[in-house]
Amino acid sequence: MIRPLLLPLGLAALLGGCSLLPEAEPVQTYLLPSLQPQAASQAQPLARSLGIGRPQASLVLDSTRIAVVPQGSEISSYKGARWSDPAPALLRDRLLEAFQADGRFAALSSAEQHLQSDFVLAGNLLAFQSEYRDGKPEVVIRFDARLVRADTQRVTASRSFIVRQPSRTVEVPAVVDAFGQASDQLAGQLVEWTTQRIQAEK
């Protein structure tokens, strides 16, 4: 009666020493760095409030994956690397930081908070990726911006922005730094454009 138990016990001991599941690949999570200190504007403050919307994006970009276009129209992502939040959320937060540092708006909020505001900055994120050119990565961010009056939901202005920032090396940390620089450039351009357009509104 003892012998039939030997095979199951031996098999259990063998399986206990190894795992049938593959080991999880280590993943490095990156914040979007801010490499450019923002100085407060010396211009006259605006008695207007602004909501910053989360940009619309494709399924590929609305993800925590760090997108890369190695060649042609092929899009992939860096292995073992992720953003701390999906790219549209990262860009929205960077814009909020830039407008807050600028200091010209009486009040700022994320549009997703559904707080009352005079204007909303919305748009589509069409590119948030690194692209290889002559064997070297270059970060490309394209954002089609829309400025909307909150009371009428009327689009008062729209413009397409595109920023390109070469990476120092092909290593992921250097590429992430290039994303930070490109985001800072885009945020600065959007702060100036949005402010000018709202100043022109009656």
CSV table of C-alpha atoms in Angstrom, one decimal, residues 32-136:
chain,number,residue,atom,x,y,z
A,32,LEU,CA,8.5,62.5,-17.5
A,33,PRO,CA,11.4,64.6,-16.4
A,34,SER,CA,11.3,68.4,-16.4
A,35,LEU,CA,14.8,69.6,-17.4
A,36,GLN,CA,13.9,73.3,-18.0
A,37,PRO,CA,13.1,75.5,-14.9
A,38,GLN,CA,10.0,77.6,-15.5
A,39,ALA,CA,10.2,81.3,-14.7
A,40,ALA,CA,7.1,83.2,-13.7
A,41,SER,CA,5.9,85.7,-16.3
A,42,GLN,CA,6.2,89.4,-15.6
A,43,ALA,CA,3.2,90.2,-17.8
A,44,GLN,CA,-0.1,91.4,-16.4
A,45,PRO,CA,-2.1,88.5,-14.9
A,46,LEU,CA,-5.4,87.5,-16.6
A,47,ALA,CA,-8.6,87.5,-14.8
A,48,ARG,CA,-9.6,84.3,-16.5
A,49,SER,CA,-9.6,80.6,-15.5
A,50,LEU,CA,-8.4,77.8,-17.6
A,51,GLY,CA,-9.0,74.0,-17.7
A,52,ILE,CA,-6.4,71.7,-19.2
A,53,GLY,CA,-8.0,68.7,-20.9
A,54,ARG,CA,-6.4,65.2,-21.2
A,55,PRO,CA,-5.5,64.9,-24.9
A,56,GLN,CA,-7.2,62.4,-27.1
A,57,ALA,CA,-4.8,59.8,-28.5
A,58,SER,CA,-4.7,56.5,-30.3
A,59,LEU,CA,-4.6,53.2,-28.4
A,60,VAL,CA,-0.9,52.9,-29.1
A,61,LEU,CA,-0.1,56.3,-27.5
A,62,ASP,CA,-2.7,56.1,-24.8
A,63,SER,CA,-0.6,53.7,-22.9
A,64,THR,CA,2.3,53.5,-20.4
A,65,ARG,CA,4.5,52.0,-23.1
A,66,ILE,CA,7.3,54.3,-24.4
A,67,ALA,CA,6.7,54.3,-28.1
A,68,VAL,CA,9.5,54.1,-30.7
A,69,VAL,CA,9.4,54.1,-34.5
A,70,PRO,CA,12.6,52.1,-35.5
A,71,GLN,CA,12.0,52.5,-39.2
A,72,GLY,CA,9.3,53.4,-41.7
A,73,SER,CA,5.8,53.1,-40.4
A,74,GLU,CA,6.6,50.4,-37.9
A,75,ILE,CA,5.8,51.4,-34.3
A,76,SER,CA,7.0,49.5,-31.2
A,77,SER,CA,8.0,50.2,-27.6
A,78,TYR,CA,11.1,50.0,-25.5
A,79,LYS,CA,11.5,46.6,-23.9
A,80,GLY,CA,11.5,46.7,-20.1
A,81,ALA,CA,10.6,50.4,-19.8
A,82,ARG,CA,7.3,52.1,-19.0
A,83,TRP,CA,5.9,55.6,-18.3
A,84,SER,CA,4.5,56.2,-14.8
A,85,ASP,CA,1.2,57.2,-16.5
A,86,PRO,CA,-0.2,57.0,-20.0
A,87,ALA,CA,1.3,59.6,-22.3
A,88,PRO,CA,-1.8,61.9,-22.6
A,89,ALA,CA,-1.9,62.1,-18.8
A,90,LEU,CA,1.8,62.9,-18.6
A,91,LEU,CA,1.4,65.7,-21.1
A,92,ARG,CA,-1.7,67.2,-19.4
A,93,ASP,CA,0.2,67.3,-16.1
A,94,ARG,CA,3.2,68.9,-17.7
A,95,LEU,CA,1.0,71.6,-19.2
A,96,LEU,CA,-0.6,72.2,-15.8
A,97,GLU,CA,2.9,72.6,-14.3
A,98,ALA,CA,3.9,75.1,-17.1
A,99,PHE,CA,0.8,77.2,-16.7
A,100,GLN,CA,1.1,77.3,-13.0
A,101,ALA,CA,4.8,78.3,-13.2
A,102,ASP,CA,3.9,81.1,-15.7
A,103,GLY,CA,1.4,82.5,-13.2
A,104,ARG,CA,-0.8,84.5,-15.6
A,105,PHE,CA,-4.1,82.7,-15.1
A,106,ALA,CA,-6.3,83.4,-12.0
A,107,ALA,CA,-7.2,79.7,-11.7
A,108,LEU,CA,-6.1,76.5,-13.3
A,109,SER,CA,-7.6,73.0,-13.1
A,110,SER,CA,-7.7,69.7,-14.9
A,111,ALA,CA,-10.8,69.5,-17.2
A,112,GLU,CA,-11.5,66.0,-15.8
A,113,GLN,CA,-12.2,67.6,-12.4
A,114,HIS,CA,-15.3,69.3,-14.0
A,115,LEU,CA,-14.6,72.6,-12.3
A,116,GLN,CA,-16.0,75.8,-13.7
A,117,SER,CA,-13.6,77.6,-16.0
A,118,ASP,CA,-13.7,80.3,-18.6
A,119,PHE,CA,-11.7,78.4,-21.3
A,120,VAL,CA,-10.6,74.8,-21.8
A,121,LEU,CA,-7.4,73.8,-23.6
A,122,ALA,CA,-8.0,70.5,-25.4
A,123,GLY,CA,-6.6,68.6,-28.3
A,124,ASN,CA,-5.3,65.5,-30.0
A,125,LEU,CA,-1.9,63.9,-29.2
A,126,LEU,CA,-0.9,62.5,-32.6
A,127,ALA,CA,2.8,61.7,-31.8
A,128,PHE,CA,4.6,61.0,-28.6
A,129,GLN,CA,7.5,58.8,-29.6
A,130,SER,CA,11.1,58.5,-30.5
A,131,GLU,CA,11.9,58.0,-34.2
A,132,TYR,CA,15.2,56.8,-35.6
A,133,ARG,CA,16.9,59.1,-38.1
A,134,ASP,CA,20.3,58.0,-39.5
A,135,GLY,CA,20.6,55.5,-36.7
A,136,LYS,CA,19.9,58.0,-33.9
